[in-house]
Tab-separated table of C-alpha atoms in Angstrom:
chain	number	residue	atom	x	y	z
A	1	MET	CA	-122.371	85.331	-43.206
A	2	GLY	CA	-124.347	82.170	-44.001
A	3	LYS	CA	-127.651	83.857	-43.120
A	4	TYR	CA	-126.834	86.797	-45.270
A	5	ILE	CA	-125.950	84.619	-48.317
A	6	LEU	CA	-129.211	82.622	-47.813
A	7	LYS	CA	-131.218	85.832	-47.619
A	8	ARG	CA	-129.685	87.203	-50.796
A	9	VAL	CA	-130.256	83.901	-52.676
A	10	LEU	CA	-133.883	83.942	-51.644
A	11	GLN	CA	-134.223	87.506	-52.895
A	12	PHE	CA	-133.232	86.168	-56.335
A	13	ILE	CA	-136.657	84.431	-56.587
A	14	PRO	CA	-138.961	87.451	-56.763
A	15	VAL	CA	-136.448	89.346	-58.966
A	16	PHE	CA	-136.248	86.423	-61.392
A	17	LEU	CA	-139.994	85.978	-61.526
A	18	GLY	CA	-140.544	89.652	-61.964
A	19	VAL	CA	-138.087	89.887	-64.859
A	20	THR	CA	-139.504	86.896	-66.663
A	21	LEU	CA	-143.020	88.188	-66.153
A	22	ILE	CA	-142.153	91.582	-67.668
A	23	LEU	CA	-140.310	89.945	-70.621
A	24	PHE	CA	-143.239	87.572	-71.247
A	25	ALA	CA	-145.751	90.459	-71.137
A	26	LEU	CA	-143.662	92.478	-73.558
A	27	GLU	CA	-143.441	89.555	-75.936
A	28	ASN	CA	-147.241	89.306	-76.082
A	29	ILE	CA	-147.851	93.107	-76.178
A	30	VAL	CA	-145.663	93.711	-79.230
A	31	PRO	CA	-147.739	93.186	-82.410
A	32	GLY	CA	-146.892	90.366	-84.749
A	33	ASP	CA	-147.649	86.651	-85.050
A	34	PRO	CA	-144.533	84.637	-84.096
A	35	ILE	CA	-145.408	81.897	-86.536
A	36	LYS	CA	-145.617	84.297	-89.376
A	37	LEU	CA	-142.317	85.848	-88.300
A	38	MET	CA	-140.721	82.434	-88.414
A	39	ALA	CA	-142.100	81.810	-91.911
A	40	GLY	CA	-140.934	85.182	-93.163
A	41	GLU	CA	-142.083	85.670	-96.813
A	42	LYS	CA	-142.890	82.027	-97.250
A	43	LYS	CA	-146.445	80.863	-96.866
A	44	LEU	CA	-146.877	77.834	-94.556
A	45	ASP	CA	-149.297	75.100	-95.326
A	46	PRO	CA	-152.128	74.800	-92.688
A	47	GLN	CA	-150.806	71.551	-91.123
A	48	THR	CA	-147.284	72.933	-90.719
A	49	GLU	CA	-148.554	76.147	-89.159
A	50	LEU	CA	-150.782	74.059	-86.814
A	51	ASN	CA	-147.848	71.914	-85.723
A	52	LEU	CA	-145.742	74.991	-84.999
A	53	ARG	CA	-148.442	76.632	-82.937
A	54	ALA	CA	-148.729	73.414	-80.920
A	55	THR	CA	-144.959	73.208	-80.496
A	56	TYR	CA	-144.711	76.746	-79.161
A	57	HIS	CA	-147.751	76.262	-76.866
A	58	LEU	CA	-149.821	78.850	-78.695
A	59	ILE	CA	-152.736	76.465	-78.737
A	60	GLU	CA	-153.982	73.849	-76.368
A	61	THR	CA	-152.810	70.244	-76.904
A	62	ASP	CA	-153.619	66.864	-75.395
A	63	SER	CA	-151.218	64.457	-73.628
A	64	ASN	CA	-149.961	63.304	-77.025
A	65	GLY	CA	-149.225	66.837	-78.205
A	66	LYS	CA	-152.113	66.940	-80.642
A	67	PRO	CA	-154.223	70.145	-80.930
A	68	VAL	CA	-157.428	70.210	-78.980
A	69	ARG	CA	-160.458	71.650	-80.818
A	70	ASP	CA	-163.689	73.138	-79.483
A	71	SER	CA	-167.223	72.136	-80.532
A	72	ASN	CA	-166.893	74.174	-83.709
A	73	GLY	CA	-163.735	72.398	-84.746
A	74	LYS	CA	-161.471	75.354	-84.071
A	75	THR	CA	-158.228	75.263	-82.073
A	76	ILE	CA	-158.238	76.603	-78.567
A	77	PRO	CA	-155.666	79.334	-77.757
A	78	THR	CA	-153.530	78.577	-74.681
A	79	PRO	CA	-154.354	80.909	-71.768
A	80	MET	CA	-151.663	83.527	-71.065
A	81	TRP	CA	-151.118	82.357	-67.503
A	82	LYS	CA	-150.602	78.763	-68.683
A	83	ARG	CA	-148.065	79.851	-71.328
A	84	TYR	CA	-146.152	81.759	-68.647
A	85	VAL	CA	-146.079	78.754	-66.337
A	86	LEU	CA	-144.845	76.576	-69.172
A	87	TYR	CA	-142.192	79.190	-70.022
A	88	VAL	CA	-140.924	79.396	-66.410
A	89	ASN	CA	-140.938	75.639	-66.051
A	90	GLY	CA	-138.833	75.394	-69.185
A	91	LEU	CA	-136.407	77.942	-67.786
A	92	LEU	CA	-136.013	75.972	-64.579
A	93	HIS	CA	-135.111	72.936	-66.657
A	94	GLY	CA	-132.629	74.861	-68.788
A	95	ASP	CA	-134.874	75.196	-71.773
A	96	LEU	CA	-134.642	78.756	-73.113
A	97	GLY	CA	-136.786	78.029	-76.080
A	98	THR	CA	-136.125	77.669	-79.826
A	99	SER	CA	-135.188	80.554	-82.125
A	100	TYR	CA	-137.852	81.737	-84.508
A	101	GLN	CA	-135.389	82.704	-87.262
A	102	ARG	CA	-132.912	79.818	-86.845
A	103	LYS	CA	-135.245	76.972	-87.222
A	104	GLY	CA	-134.518	74.006	-84.969
A	105	GLN	CA	-131.639	75.731	-83.066
A	106	SER	CA	-132.142	76.116	-79.334
A	107	VAL	CA	-131.549	79.500	-77.670
A	108	ALA	CA	-129.351	77.817	-75.106
A	109	SER	CA	-126.957	76.541	-77.821
A	110	ILE	CA	-126.955	79.967	-79.541
A	111	LEU	CA	-125.991	81.772	-76.266
A	112	ALA	CA	-123.458	79.071	-75.363
A	113	ASP	CA	-121.713	79.726	-78.694
A	114	LYS	CA	-121.755	83.510	-78.188
A	115	TYR	CA	-121.068	83.875	-74.496
A	116	PRO	CA	-117.330	82.950	-74.573
A	117	TYR	CA	-116.662	85.978	-76.816
A	118	THR	CA	-118.456	88.251	-74.366
A	119	ILE	CA	-116.696	86.698	-71.327
A	120	ARG	CA	-113.181	87.163	-72.822
A	121	LEU	CA	-113.925	90.725	-73.900
A	122	SER	CA	-115.289	91.534	-70.470
A	123	ILE	CA	-112.228	90.089	-68.734
A	124	VAL	CA	-109.862	92.225	-70.837
A	125	ALA	CA	-112.009	95.333	-70.337
A	126	ILE	CA	-112.292	94.869	-66.560
A	127	ILE	CA	-108.504	94.498	-66.240
A	128	ILE	CA	-108.053	97.767	-68.135
A	129	GLU	CA	-110.681	99.408	-65.943
A	130	ALA	CA	-109.085	98.147	-62.652
A	131	VAL	CA	-105.448	98.829	-63.497
A	132	VAL	CA	-105.822	102.179	-65.273
A	133	GLY	CA	-108.785	103.481	-63.127
A	134	ILE	CA	-107.258	102.610	-59.750
A	135	GLY	CA	-103.788	103.746	-60.810
A	136	ALA	CA	-104.993	107.058	-62.213
A	137	GLY	CA	-107.163	107.636	-59.164
A	138	MET	CA	-104.298	106.980	-56.805
A	139	VAL	CA	-101.922	109.343	-58.706
A	140	SER	CA	-104.562	112.012	-58.792
A	141	ALA	CA	-105.233	111.794	-55.038
A	142	LEU	CA	-101.584	111.481	-53.898
A	143	LYS	CA	-100.505	114.406	-56.187
A	144	ARG	CA	-103.505	116.640	-55.448
A	145	TYR	CA	-103.684	119.920	-57.411
A	146	SER	CA	-100.606	118.944	-59.418
A	147	PHE	CA	-100.399	118.650	-63.229
A	148	TRP	CA	-101.262	114.894	-63.004
A	149	ASP	CA	-104.346	115.587	-60.895
A	150	ILE	CA	-105.590	118.155	-63.379
A	151	LEU	CA	-104.819	115.846	-66.327
A	152	VAL	CA	-106.705	112.927	-64.730
A	153	THR	CA	-109.652	115.127	-63.889
A	154	LEU	CA	-109.790	116.591	-67.434
A	155	VAL	CA	-109.519	113.185	-69.187
A	156	THR	CA	-112.080	111.466	-66.928
A	157	SER	CA	-114.490	114.384	-67.551
A	158	ILE	CA	-114.172	113.975	-71.246
A	159	MET	CA	-114.516	110.170	-71.029
A	160	VAL	CA	-117.664	110.362	-68.853
A	161	ALA	CA	-119.330	112.695	-71.372
A	162	MET	CA	-118.366	110.625	-74.388
A	163	PRO	CA	-120.870	107.951	-75.602
A	164	ALA	CA	-119.295	104.550	-75.925
A	165	TYR	CA	-120.510	104.006	-79.520
A	166	TRP	CA	-118.979	107.323	-80.571
A	167	LEU	CA	-115.678	106.593	-78.963
A	168	GLY	CA	-115.650	103.182	-80.705
A	169	MET	CA	-116.246	104.838	-84.084
A	170	LEU	CA	-113.451	107.348	-83.387
A	171	LEU	CA	-111.033	104.561	-82.536
A	172	GLN	CA	-112.044	102.696	-85.671
A	173	LEU	CA	-111.442	105.768	-87.820
A	174	PHE	CA	-108.053	106.546	-86.266
A	175	PHE	CA	-106.483	103.095	-85.762
A	176	GLY	CA	-108.218	101.256	-88.580
A	177	VAL	CA	-108.414	103.856	-91.340
A	178	PHE	CA	-106.185	106.823	-90.713
A	179	LEU	CA	-103.165	104.866	-89.538
A	180	LYS	CA	-103.527	102.332	-92.307
A	181	ASN	CA	-103.584	105.085	-94.915
A	182	ALA	CA	-100.793	107.061	-93.219
A	183	THR	CA	-98.425	104.102	-92.927
A	184	GLY	CA	-99.362	102.551	-96.194
A	185	GLY	CA	-100.843	99.506	-94.468
A	186	ALA	CA	-97.735	98.841	-92.335
A	187	PHE	CA	-99.512	99.524	-89.050
A	188	TYR	CA	-103.164	99.511	-88.111
A	189	LEU	CA	-105.628	97.610	-85.923
A	190	PRO	CA	-108.670	95.491	-86.809
A	191	ILE	CA	-111.935	97.392	-86.538
A	192	SER	CA	-114.489	94.628	-86.849
A	193	GLY	CA	-115.159	91.036	-85.899
A	194	ALA	CA	-113.115	88.568	-83.861
A	195	VAL	CA	-110.462	86.070	-84.696
A	196	GLY	CA	-111.431	83.319	-87.193
A	197	PRO	CA	-110.175	81.153	-90.020
A	198	GLY	CA	-107.679	83.165	-92.181
A	199	ALA	CA	-107.426	86.001	-89.625
A	200	GLU	CA	-105.027	88.736	-90.490
A	201	PHE	CA	-103.953	89.443	-86.878
A	202	ASP	CA	-103.160	87.447	-83.722
A	203	ASP	CA	-106.040	86.643	-81.419
A	204	TRP	CA	-105.233	89.217	-78.802
A	205	VAL	CA	-105.113	92.155	-81.282
A	206	TYR	CA	-108.852	91.904	-81.989
A	207	TYR	CA	-109.567	92.716	-78.330
A	208	ILE	CA	-107.689	95.979	-78.159
A	209	LEU	CA	-110.199	98.475	-79.609
A	210	PRO	CA	-113.454	96.815	-78.311
A	211	ALA	CA	-111.921	96.352	-74.842
A	212	ILE	CA	-110.815	100.026	-74.648
A	213	THR	CA	-114.170	101.188	-75.769
A	214	LEU	CA	-116.036	99.001	-73.354
A	215	ALA	CA	-113.818	100.042	-70.432
A	216	ALA	CA	-113.432	103.747	-71.197
A	217	VAL	CA	-116.399	105.273	-69.325
A	218	SER	CA	-116.139	102.816	-66.445
A	219	THR	CA	-112.433	103.543	-66.104
A	220	ALA	CA	-113.165	107.224	-65.762
A	221	TYR	CA	-115.716	106.638	-62.981
A	222	THR	CA	-113.350	104.161	-61.229
A	223	ALA	CA	-110.596	106.817	-61.227
A	224	ARG	CA	-112.905	109.482	-59.837
A	225	ILE	CA	-114.248	107.139	-57.099
A	226	MET	CA	-110.651	106.060	-56.199
A	227	ARG	CA	-109.505	109.673	-55.903
A	228	SER	CA	-112.333	110.824	-53.703
A	229	GLN	CA	-112.197	107.766	-51.430
A	230	LEU	CA	-108.399	107.920	-51.004
A	231	LEU	CA	-108.541	111.612	-50.167
A	232	GLU	CA	-111.282	111.000	-47.608
A	233	VAL	CA	-109.428	108.068	-45.986
A	234	MET	CA	-106.122	110.037	-45.816
A	235	ASN	CA	-107.827	112.516	-43.515
A	236	GLN	CA	-109.077	109.877	-41.043
A	237	ASP	CA	-107.800	109.763	-37.474
A	238	TYR	CA	-106.226	106.341	-37.791
A	239	ILE	CA	-104.151	107.542	-40.675
A	240	ARG	CA	-102.897	110.455	-38.550
A	241	THR	CA	-102.117	107.947	-35.786
A	242	ALA	CA	-100.119	105.773	-38.192
A	243	ARG	CA	-98.091	108.843	-39.310
A	244	ALA	CA	-97.507	109.839	-35.710
A	245	LYS	CA	-96.071	106.431	-34.979
A	246	GLY	CA	-93.398	107.141	-37.604
A	247	LEU	CA	-94.590	104.936	-40.413
A	248	SER	CA	-93.409	105.926	-43.886
A	249	ARG	CA	-95.864	107.480	-46.278
A	250	ARG	CA	-95.634	104.398	-48.426
A	251	ASP	CA	-96.554	102.102	-45.557
A	252	VAL	CA	-99.421	104.366	-44.518
A	253	ILE	CA	-100.832	104.330	-48.066
A	254	TRP	CA	-100.369	100.636	-48.908
A	255	HIS	CA	-101.100	99.007	-45.472
A	256	HIS	CA	-103.774	101.344	-44.050
A	257	ALA	CA	-105.320	103.735	-46.454
A	258	LEU	CA	-105.599	101.764	-49.688
A	259	LYS	CA	-107.510	98.817	-48.294
A	260	ASN	CA	-110.408	100.939	-46.950
A	261	ALA	CA	-110.412	103.241	-49.931
A	262	LEU	CA	-110.809	100.205	-52.270
A	263	ILE	CA	-114.176	99.083	-50.731
A	264	PRO	CA	-116.424	101.292	-52.886
A	265	VAL	CA	-114.167	100.943	-55.836
A	266	VAL	CA	-114.321	97.116	-55.752
A	267	THR	CA	-118.091	97.459	-55.400
A	268	TYR	CA	-118.354	99.551	-58.549
A	269	ILE	CA	-115.983	97.431	-60.552
A	270	GLY	CA	-117.785	94.246	-59.484
A	271	ILE	CA	-121.156	95.601	-60.516
A	272	ASP	CA	-119.682	96.935	-63.757
A	273	PHE	CA	-118.184	93.566	-64.516
A	274	GLY	CA	-121.655	92.073	-64.162
A	275	GLY	CA	-122.885	94.575	-66.723
A	276	MET	CA	-120.024	93.698	-69.029
A	277	MET	CA	-120.718	89.990	-68.687
A	278	ALA	CA	-124.291	90.736	-69.570
A	279	GLY	CA	-123.167	91.858	-72.940
A	280	ALA	CA	-122.472	95.432	-74.064
A	281	ILE	CA	-124.907	95.835	-76.921
A	282	LEU	CA	-123.512	99.136	-78.192
A	283	THR	CA	-119.822	98.157	-78.145
A	284	GLU	CA	-120.353	94.705	-79.636
A	285	THR	CA	-122.632	96.135	-82.346
A	286	VAL	CA	-120.132	98.904	-83.334
A	287	PHE	CA	-117.277	96.362	-83.608
A	288	ASN	CA	-119.404	93.514	-84.982
A	289	TRP	CA	-118.258	91.440	-82.070
A	290	PRO	CA	-119.921	88.016	-82.045
A	291	GLY	CA	-121.040	88.145	-78.448
A	292	VAL	CA	-124.279	88.075	-76.514
A	293	GLY	CA	-124.840	91.754	-76.855
A	294	TYR	CA	-124.658	91.783	-80.583
A	295	GLU	CA	-126.764	88.658	-80.738
A	296	THR	CA	-129.414	90.259	-78.616
A	297	TYR	CA	-129.409	93.358	-80.863
A	298	ARG	CA	-129.902	91.143	-83.921
A	299	ALA	CA	-132.692	89.277	-82.252
A	300	ILE	CA	-134.518	92.526	-81.369
A	301	THR	CA	-134.304	93.803	-84.978
A	302	GLN	CA	-135.550	90.420	-86.216
A	303	ARG	CA	-138.216	90.061	-83.492
A	304	ASP	CA	-136.701	86.764	-82.483
A	305	TRP	CA	-138.270	86.900	-78.980
A	306	PRO	CA	-137.001	83.563	-77.678
A	307	ILE	CA	-133.422	84.795	-78.056
A	308	VAL	CA	-134.233	88.180	-76.588
A	309	MET	CA	-135.971	86.605	-73.599
A	310	GLY	CA	-133.407	83.879	-73.164
A	311	SER	CA	-130.421	86.337	-73.236
A	312	VAL	CA	-132.017	88.821	-70.868
A	313	THR	CA	-132.839	86.021	-68.449
A	314	VAL	CA	-129.270	84.793	-68.537
A	315	ILE	CA	-128.116	88.360	-68.062
A	316	VAL	CA	-130.268	88.869	-64.964
A	317	VAL	CA	-128.905	85.650	-63.359
A	318	VAL	CA	-125.316	86.637	-64.157
A	319	VAL	CA	-125.693	90.128	-62.684
A	320	MET	CA	-127.367	88.804	-59.554
A	321	VAL	CA	-124.664	86.210	-58.927
A	322	ILE	CA	-121.865	88.731	-59.464
A	323	ASN	CA	-123.568	91.283	-57.205
A	324	LEU	CA	-123.814	88.595	-54.506
A	325	ILE	CA	-120.042	87.828	-54.887
A	326	VAL	CA	-119.260	91.567	-54.585
A	327	ASP	CA	-121.303	91.906	-51.432
A	328	ILE	CA	-119.604	88.861	-49.849
A	329	SER	CA	-116.208	90.368	-50.693
A	330	TYR	CA	-116.951	93.361	-48.384
A	331	ALA	CA	-116.183	91.244	-45.361
A	332	PHE	CA	-112.756	90.288	-46.680
A	333	LEU	CA	-111.901	93.866	-47.584
A	334	ASP	CA	-112.993	95.356	-44.288
A	335	PRO	CA	-113.165	93.188	-41.120
A	336	ARG	CA	-115.603	95.718	-39.573
A	337	ILE	CA	-118.262	94.414	-42.017
A	338	ARG	CA	-119.772	91.112	-40.958
A	339	TYR	CA	-123.003	90.260	-42.564
A	340	GLY	CA	-125.247	88.018	-40.532
A	341	ALA	CA	-123.365	88.554	-37.355
A	342	GLY	CA	-125.565	91.306	-35.906
A	343	LYS	CA	-128.780	91.112	-34.014
A	344	ASN	CA	-130.730	92.944	-36.782
A	345	ASP	CA	-129.740	90.624	-39.529
């Protein structure tokens, strides 16, 4: 197991470097001067613009941070490779850069402020996905070809085909507009934002619609995977042997079938949780949720590349770590799986 974990951690290095290289290349391919983007409609004086270019390593500087000039008295642009090295060095030291639009505010502080909202929303959504998805899949498999099986199959088919942003808007219209008008304002749910000063609802109420929207499609896939895996496991020889020994149907399902059927389900839920933790841009944008996804969307529209690059870098690290945790969990779910124990590992 130790060798497997070490191997996976070492695999992080080329993935991390590859992602940062792609992001850095995209930042420099997209047209637009970052200094002018920072200034907006204001015109910067030459000295201020020079200082900013030196600060963001757009021009060469000496050991004192002063711009270096050539024989003609012009500043020297920093080579692309050197800018990339400086960028990666900053990442390794926890420096994600400084926002172009929010002058003086570091990207790390911005993401640290937004990430708690994304984490809490992801936890609520993954609980909904696990409980409803696994439960629906088990009911569908154990009551095969019954009304409940047909119902689960129909609902999951609809959910898989439904875009998350469209489902979110439907929920907003029904629970936030229709119900409010129908009940005269007696009952409805918030359709935008999170809890804050002077909030009209309790904290947990603001999570209902965004969490359902974020979990909907994944819940449908979880139910489908659970159904197919449980049906497959129930036809295995060791299940027939357990039945032949006189074990009750409940014991066979809970003590023998369910554990093996859950392996691919846990894999999918774990990977999906990594995606949720990365920030669901569509869901957070529809509900104006102040998380990493919505912040990334705003940064893209404003061409605030340090935030875009910083958030995507953090997302990659989070996804890789969660995927590693999911892989390690295999051995605890199924004793037959032992990474690092074989000769070929």
